mmCIF file of C-alpha atoms in Angstrom:
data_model
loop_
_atom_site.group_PDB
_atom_site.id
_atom_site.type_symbol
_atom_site.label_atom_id
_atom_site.label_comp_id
_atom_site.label_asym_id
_atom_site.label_seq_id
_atom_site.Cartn_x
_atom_site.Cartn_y
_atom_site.Cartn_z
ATOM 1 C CA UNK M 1 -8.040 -51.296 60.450
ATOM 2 C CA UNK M 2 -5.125 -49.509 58.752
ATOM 3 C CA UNK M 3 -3.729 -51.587 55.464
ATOM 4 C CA UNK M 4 -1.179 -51.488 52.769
ATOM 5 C CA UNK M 5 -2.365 -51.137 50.038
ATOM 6 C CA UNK M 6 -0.457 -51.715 45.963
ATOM 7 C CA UNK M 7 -1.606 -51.298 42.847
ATOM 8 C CA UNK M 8 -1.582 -52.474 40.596
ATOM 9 C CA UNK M 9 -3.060 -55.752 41.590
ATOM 10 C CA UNK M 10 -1.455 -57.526 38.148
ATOM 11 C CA UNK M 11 0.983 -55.819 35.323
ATOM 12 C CA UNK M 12 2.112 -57.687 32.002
ATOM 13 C CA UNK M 13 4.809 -56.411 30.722
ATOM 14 C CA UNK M 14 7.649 -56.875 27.667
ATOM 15 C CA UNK M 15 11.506 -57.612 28.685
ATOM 16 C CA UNK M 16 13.260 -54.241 28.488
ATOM 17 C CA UNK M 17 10.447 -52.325 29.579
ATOM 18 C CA UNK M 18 10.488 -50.383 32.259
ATOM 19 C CA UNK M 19 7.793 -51.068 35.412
ATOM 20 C CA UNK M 20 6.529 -49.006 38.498
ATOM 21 C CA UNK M 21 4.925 -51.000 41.334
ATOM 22 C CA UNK M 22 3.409 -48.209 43.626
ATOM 23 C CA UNK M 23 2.476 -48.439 47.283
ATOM 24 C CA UNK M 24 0.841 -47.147 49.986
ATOM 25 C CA UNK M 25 2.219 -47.975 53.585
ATOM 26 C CA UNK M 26 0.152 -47.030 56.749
ATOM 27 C CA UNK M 27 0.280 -43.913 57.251
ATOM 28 C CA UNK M 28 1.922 -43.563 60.846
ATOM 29 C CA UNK M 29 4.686 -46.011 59.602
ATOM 30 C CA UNK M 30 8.143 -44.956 59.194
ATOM 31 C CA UNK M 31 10.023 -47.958 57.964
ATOM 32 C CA UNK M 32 9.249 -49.479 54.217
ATOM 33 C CA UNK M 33 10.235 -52.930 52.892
ATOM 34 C CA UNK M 34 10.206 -54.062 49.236
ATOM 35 C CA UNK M 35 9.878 -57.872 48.839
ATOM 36 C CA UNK M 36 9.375 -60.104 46.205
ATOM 37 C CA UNK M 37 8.436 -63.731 45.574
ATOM 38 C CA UNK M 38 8.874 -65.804 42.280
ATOM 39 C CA UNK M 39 6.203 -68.385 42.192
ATOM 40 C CA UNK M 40 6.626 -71.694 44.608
ATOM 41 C CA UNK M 41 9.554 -70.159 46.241
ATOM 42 C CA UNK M 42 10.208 -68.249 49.325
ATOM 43 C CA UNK M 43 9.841 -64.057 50.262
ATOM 44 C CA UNK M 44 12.791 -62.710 49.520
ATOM 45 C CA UNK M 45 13.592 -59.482 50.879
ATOM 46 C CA UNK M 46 14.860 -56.638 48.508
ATOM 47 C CA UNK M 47 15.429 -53.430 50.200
ATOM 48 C CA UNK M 48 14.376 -51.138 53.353
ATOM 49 C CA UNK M 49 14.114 -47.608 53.362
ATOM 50 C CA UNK M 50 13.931 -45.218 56.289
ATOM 51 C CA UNK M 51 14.114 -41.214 56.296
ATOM 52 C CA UNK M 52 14.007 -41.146 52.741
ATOM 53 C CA UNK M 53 17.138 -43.113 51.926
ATOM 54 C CA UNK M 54 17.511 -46.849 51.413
ATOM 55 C CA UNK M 55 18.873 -48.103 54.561
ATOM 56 C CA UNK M 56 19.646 -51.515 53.441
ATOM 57 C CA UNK M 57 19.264 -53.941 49.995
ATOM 58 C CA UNK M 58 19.699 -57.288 49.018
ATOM 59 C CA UNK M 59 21.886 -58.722 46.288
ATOM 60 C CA UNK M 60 19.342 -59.342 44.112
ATOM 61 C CA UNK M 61 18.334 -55.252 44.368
ATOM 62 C CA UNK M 62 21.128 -54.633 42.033
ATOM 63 C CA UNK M 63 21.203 -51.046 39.497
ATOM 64 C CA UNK M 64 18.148 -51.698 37.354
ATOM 65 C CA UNK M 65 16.083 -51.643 40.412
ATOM 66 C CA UNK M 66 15.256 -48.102 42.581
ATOM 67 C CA UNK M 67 12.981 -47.095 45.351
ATOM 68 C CA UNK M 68 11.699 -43.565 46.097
ATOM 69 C CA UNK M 69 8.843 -41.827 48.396
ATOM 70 C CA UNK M 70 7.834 -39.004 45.966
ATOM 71 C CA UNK M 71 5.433 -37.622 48.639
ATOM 72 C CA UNK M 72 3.780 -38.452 51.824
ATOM 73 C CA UNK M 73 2.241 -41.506 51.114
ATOM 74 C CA UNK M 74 3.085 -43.576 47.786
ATOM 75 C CA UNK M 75 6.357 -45.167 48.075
ATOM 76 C CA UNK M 76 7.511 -46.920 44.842
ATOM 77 C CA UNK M 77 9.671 -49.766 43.435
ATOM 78 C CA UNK M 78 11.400 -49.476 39.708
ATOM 79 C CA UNK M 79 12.470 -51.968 37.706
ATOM 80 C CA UNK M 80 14.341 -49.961 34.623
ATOM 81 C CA UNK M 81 14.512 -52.633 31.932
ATOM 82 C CA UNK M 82 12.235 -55.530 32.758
ATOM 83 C CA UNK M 83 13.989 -59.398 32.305
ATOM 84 C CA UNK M 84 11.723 -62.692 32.293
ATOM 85 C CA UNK M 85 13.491 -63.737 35.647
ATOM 86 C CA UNK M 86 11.708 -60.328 37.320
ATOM 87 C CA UNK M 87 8.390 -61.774 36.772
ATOM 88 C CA UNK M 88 7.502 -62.875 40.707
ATOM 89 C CA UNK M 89 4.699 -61.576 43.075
ATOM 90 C CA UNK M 90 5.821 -58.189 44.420
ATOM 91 C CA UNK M 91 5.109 -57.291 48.209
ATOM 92 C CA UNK M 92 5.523 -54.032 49.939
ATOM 93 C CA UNK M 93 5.557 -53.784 53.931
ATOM 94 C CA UNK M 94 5.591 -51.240 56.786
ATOM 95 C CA UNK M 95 6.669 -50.627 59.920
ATOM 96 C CA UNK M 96 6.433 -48.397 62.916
ATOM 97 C CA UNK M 97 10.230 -49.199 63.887
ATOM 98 C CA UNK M 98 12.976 -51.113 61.695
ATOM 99 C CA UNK M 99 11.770 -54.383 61.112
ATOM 100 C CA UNK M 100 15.338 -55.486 62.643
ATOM 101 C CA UNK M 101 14.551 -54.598 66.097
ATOM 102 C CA UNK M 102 11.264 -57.050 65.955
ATOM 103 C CA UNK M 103 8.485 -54.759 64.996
ATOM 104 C CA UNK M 104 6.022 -56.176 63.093
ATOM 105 C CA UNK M 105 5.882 -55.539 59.295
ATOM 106 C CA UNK M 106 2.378 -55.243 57.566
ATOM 107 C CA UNK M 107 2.511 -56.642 54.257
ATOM 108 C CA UNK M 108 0.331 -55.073 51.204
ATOM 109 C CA UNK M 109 -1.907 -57.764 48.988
ATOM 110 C CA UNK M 110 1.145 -57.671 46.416
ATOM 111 C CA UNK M 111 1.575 -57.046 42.536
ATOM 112 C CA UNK M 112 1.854 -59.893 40.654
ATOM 113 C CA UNK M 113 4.324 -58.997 37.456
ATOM 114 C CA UNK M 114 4.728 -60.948 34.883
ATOM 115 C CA UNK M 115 7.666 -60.208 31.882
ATOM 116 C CA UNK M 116 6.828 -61.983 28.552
ATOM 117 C CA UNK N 1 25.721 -68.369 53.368
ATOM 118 C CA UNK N 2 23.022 -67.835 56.237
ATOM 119 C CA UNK N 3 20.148 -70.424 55.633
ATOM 120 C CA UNK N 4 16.829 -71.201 57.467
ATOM 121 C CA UNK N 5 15.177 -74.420 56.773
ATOM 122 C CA UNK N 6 11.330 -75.450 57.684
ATOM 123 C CA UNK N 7 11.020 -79.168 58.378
ATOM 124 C CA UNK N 8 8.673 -80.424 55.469
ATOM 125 C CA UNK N 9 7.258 -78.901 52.350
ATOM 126 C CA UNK N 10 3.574 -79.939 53.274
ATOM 127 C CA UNK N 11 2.040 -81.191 56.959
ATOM 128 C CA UNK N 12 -1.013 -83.101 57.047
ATOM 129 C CA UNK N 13 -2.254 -83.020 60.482
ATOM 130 C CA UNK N 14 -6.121 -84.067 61.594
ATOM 131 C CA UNK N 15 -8.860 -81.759 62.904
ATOM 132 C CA UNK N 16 -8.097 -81.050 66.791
ATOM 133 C CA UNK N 17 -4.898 -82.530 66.965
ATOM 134 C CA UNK N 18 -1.817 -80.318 67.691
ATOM 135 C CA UNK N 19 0.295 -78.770 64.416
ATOM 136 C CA UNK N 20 3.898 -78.583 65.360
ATOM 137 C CA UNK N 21 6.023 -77.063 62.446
ATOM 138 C CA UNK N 22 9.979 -76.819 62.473
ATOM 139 C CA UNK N 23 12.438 -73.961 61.840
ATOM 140 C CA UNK N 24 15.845 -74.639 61.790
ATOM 141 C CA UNK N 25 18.760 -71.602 60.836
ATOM 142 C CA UNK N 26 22.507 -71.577 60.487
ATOM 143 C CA UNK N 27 25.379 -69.269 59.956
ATOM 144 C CA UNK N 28 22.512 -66.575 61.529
ATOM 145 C CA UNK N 29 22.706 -64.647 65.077
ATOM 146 C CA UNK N 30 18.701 -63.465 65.021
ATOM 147 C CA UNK N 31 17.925 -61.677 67.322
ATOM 148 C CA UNK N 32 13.920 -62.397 66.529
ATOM 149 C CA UNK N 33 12.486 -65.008 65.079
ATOM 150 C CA UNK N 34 8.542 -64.083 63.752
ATOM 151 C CA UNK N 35 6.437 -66.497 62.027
ATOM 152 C CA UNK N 36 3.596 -65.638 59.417
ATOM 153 C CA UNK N 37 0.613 -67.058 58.011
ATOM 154 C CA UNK N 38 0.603 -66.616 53.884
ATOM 155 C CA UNK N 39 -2.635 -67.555 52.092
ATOM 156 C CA UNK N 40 -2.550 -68.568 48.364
ATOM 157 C CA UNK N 41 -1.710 -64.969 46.548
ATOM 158 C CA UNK N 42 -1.954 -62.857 49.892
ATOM 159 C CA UNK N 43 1.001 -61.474 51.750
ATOM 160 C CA UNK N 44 2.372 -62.846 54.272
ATOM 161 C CA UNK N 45 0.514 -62.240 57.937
ATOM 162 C CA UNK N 46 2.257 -61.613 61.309
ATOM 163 C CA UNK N 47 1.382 -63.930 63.816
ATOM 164 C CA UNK N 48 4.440 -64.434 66.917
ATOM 165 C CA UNK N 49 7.606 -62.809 67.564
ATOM 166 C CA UNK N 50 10.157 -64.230 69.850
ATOM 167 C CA UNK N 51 13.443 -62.246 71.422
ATOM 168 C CA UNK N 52 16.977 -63.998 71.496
ATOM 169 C CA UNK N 53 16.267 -64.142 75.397
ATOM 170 C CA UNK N 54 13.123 -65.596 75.708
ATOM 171 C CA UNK N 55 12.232 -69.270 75.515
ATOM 172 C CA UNK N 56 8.734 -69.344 74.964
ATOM 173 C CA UNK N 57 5.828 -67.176 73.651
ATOM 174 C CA UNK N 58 1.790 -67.533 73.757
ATOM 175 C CA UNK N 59 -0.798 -66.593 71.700
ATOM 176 C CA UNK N 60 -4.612 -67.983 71.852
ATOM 177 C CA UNK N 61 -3.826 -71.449 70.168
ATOM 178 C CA UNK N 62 -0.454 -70.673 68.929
ATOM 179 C CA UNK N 63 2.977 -71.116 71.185
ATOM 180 C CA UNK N 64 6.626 -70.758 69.857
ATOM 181 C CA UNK N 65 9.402 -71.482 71.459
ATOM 182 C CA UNK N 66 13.109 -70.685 70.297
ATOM 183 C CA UNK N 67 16.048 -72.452 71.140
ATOM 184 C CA UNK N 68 18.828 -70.537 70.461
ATOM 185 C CA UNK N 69 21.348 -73.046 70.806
ATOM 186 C CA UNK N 70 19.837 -75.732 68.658
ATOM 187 C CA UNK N 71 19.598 -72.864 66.426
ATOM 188 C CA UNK N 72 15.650 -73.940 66.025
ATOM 189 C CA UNK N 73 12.127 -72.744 66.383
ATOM 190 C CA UNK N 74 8.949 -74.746 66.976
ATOM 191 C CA UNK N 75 5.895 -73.546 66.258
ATOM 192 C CA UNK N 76 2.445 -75.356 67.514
ATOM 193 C CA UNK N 77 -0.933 -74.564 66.660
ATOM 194 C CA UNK N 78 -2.854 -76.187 69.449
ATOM 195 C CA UNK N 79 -7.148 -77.721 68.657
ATOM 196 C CA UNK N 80 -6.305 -77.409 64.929
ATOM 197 C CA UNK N 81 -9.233 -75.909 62.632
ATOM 198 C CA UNK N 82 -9.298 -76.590 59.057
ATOM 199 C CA UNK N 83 -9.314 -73.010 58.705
ATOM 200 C CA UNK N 84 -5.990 -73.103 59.776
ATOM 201 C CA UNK N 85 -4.605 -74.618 56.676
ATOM 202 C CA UNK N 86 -1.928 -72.307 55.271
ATOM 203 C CA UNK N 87 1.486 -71.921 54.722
ATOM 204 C CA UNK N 88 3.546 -70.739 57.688
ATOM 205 C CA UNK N 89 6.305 -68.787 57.424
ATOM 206 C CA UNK N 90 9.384 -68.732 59.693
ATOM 207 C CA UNK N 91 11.553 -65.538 59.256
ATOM 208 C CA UNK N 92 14.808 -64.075 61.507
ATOM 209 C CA UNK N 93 15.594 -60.400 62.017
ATOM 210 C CA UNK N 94 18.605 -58.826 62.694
ATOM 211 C CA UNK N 95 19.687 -54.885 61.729
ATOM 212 C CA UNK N 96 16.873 -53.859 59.519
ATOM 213 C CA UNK N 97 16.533 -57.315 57.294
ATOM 214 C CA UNK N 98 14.454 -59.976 57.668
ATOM 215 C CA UNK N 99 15.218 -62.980 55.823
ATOM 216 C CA UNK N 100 12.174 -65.661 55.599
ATOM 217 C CA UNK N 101 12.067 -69.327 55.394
ATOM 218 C CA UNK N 102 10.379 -71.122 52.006
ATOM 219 C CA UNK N 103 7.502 -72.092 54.424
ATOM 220 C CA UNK N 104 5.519 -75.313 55.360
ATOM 221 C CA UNK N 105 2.218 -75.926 54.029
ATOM 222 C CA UNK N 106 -0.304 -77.139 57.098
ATOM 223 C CA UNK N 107 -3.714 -78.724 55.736
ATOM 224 C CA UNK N 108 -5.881 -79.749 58.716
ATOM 225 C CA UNK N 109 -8.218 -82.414 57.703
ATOM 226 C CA UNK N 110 -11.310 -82.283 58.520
#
């Protein structure tokens, strides 16, 4: 069965560093879904893209974060200048349709960062 | 502010009996409501989706129902396994957002 799949699996990283969490979304899937999840709390959703353009973002995805597809099948999250408060568990999803109109999202195994 | 609220932290419910697990929303229009199964440093895992017009929904053991003038879900996992212990996820859709709840955690005792 199709998967998401992110790597990496773990990254340890300095504050003011700059991080790439990479992903893989199924490969029929149009729709792409950042997410994150500091430890003991809740998913928090951080931005959808569609057509190669976000097509909506929380508050918390503010201007040190940035999403691009650089080809047909990675689709990435940056963090430009890494604080302790980013360290959290890092989930990327997919979907055939927007996730608004019901469709099911398939979520990846995450990335768990952590910002020392 | 929008908020969704699942009724406990942690559910302790006994081998074969019925799980029933609460999710209550305000200042929120959804027009889903999905629930998901997350396992200790997995993603989460669909399980049910509901519409805004539909009052009940069916899957093998699991049933949801969504009352959208209580502004509540109820989700019930019926002949309870221990292998169903996880945390279970409510989360609402509307536009292209989906905003989850903090989750219950279910342990089924054996």
């Amino acid at each position: 069965e199709p998967e998401v799949t992110q790597t990496p699996s773990h990254q340890v990283t300095q504050m003011g560093q700059e991080v790439i969490l990479r992903c893989v979304p199924i490969s029929n899937h149009l729709y792409f879904y950042w997410y994150r999840q500091i430890l003991g709390q809740k998913v928090e959703f951080l931005v959808s893209f569609y057509n190669n353009e976000i097509s909506e973002k929380s508050e918390i995805f503010d201007d040190q974060f940035s999403v691009e597809r650089p080809d047909g099948s990675n689709f990435t999250l940056k963090i430009r200048s890494t604080k302790l408060e980013d360290s959290a568990m890092y989930f990327c999803a997919s979907s055939v349709l927007a996730g608004g109109l019901g469709e099911t999202q398939y979520f990846g195994p995450g990335t768990r960062l952590l910002v020392l | 502010s929008q908020k969704i609220e699942q009724n406990s932290e942690a559910l302790n419910i006994q081998e074969g009996k019925t799980a029933t697990l609460t999710c209550n929303y305000t200042n929120y229009s959804p027009a889903y409501l999905q629930w998901y199964r997350q396992d200790p440093g997995r993603g989460p895992v669909f399980l049910l989706l509901i519409r805004e017009n539909e009052k009940e929904k069916r899957k093998e053991r699991l049933k949801v129902t969504f009352d959208t003038t209580l502004k509540q879900s109820l989700f019930h996992i019926t002949a309870s396994q221990p292998a169903d212990s996880a945390t279970y996820l409510c989360a609402l859709a509307r536009d292209d957002k989906i905003i989850f709840g903090k989750g219950t955690r279910l342990h089924i005792l054996p």
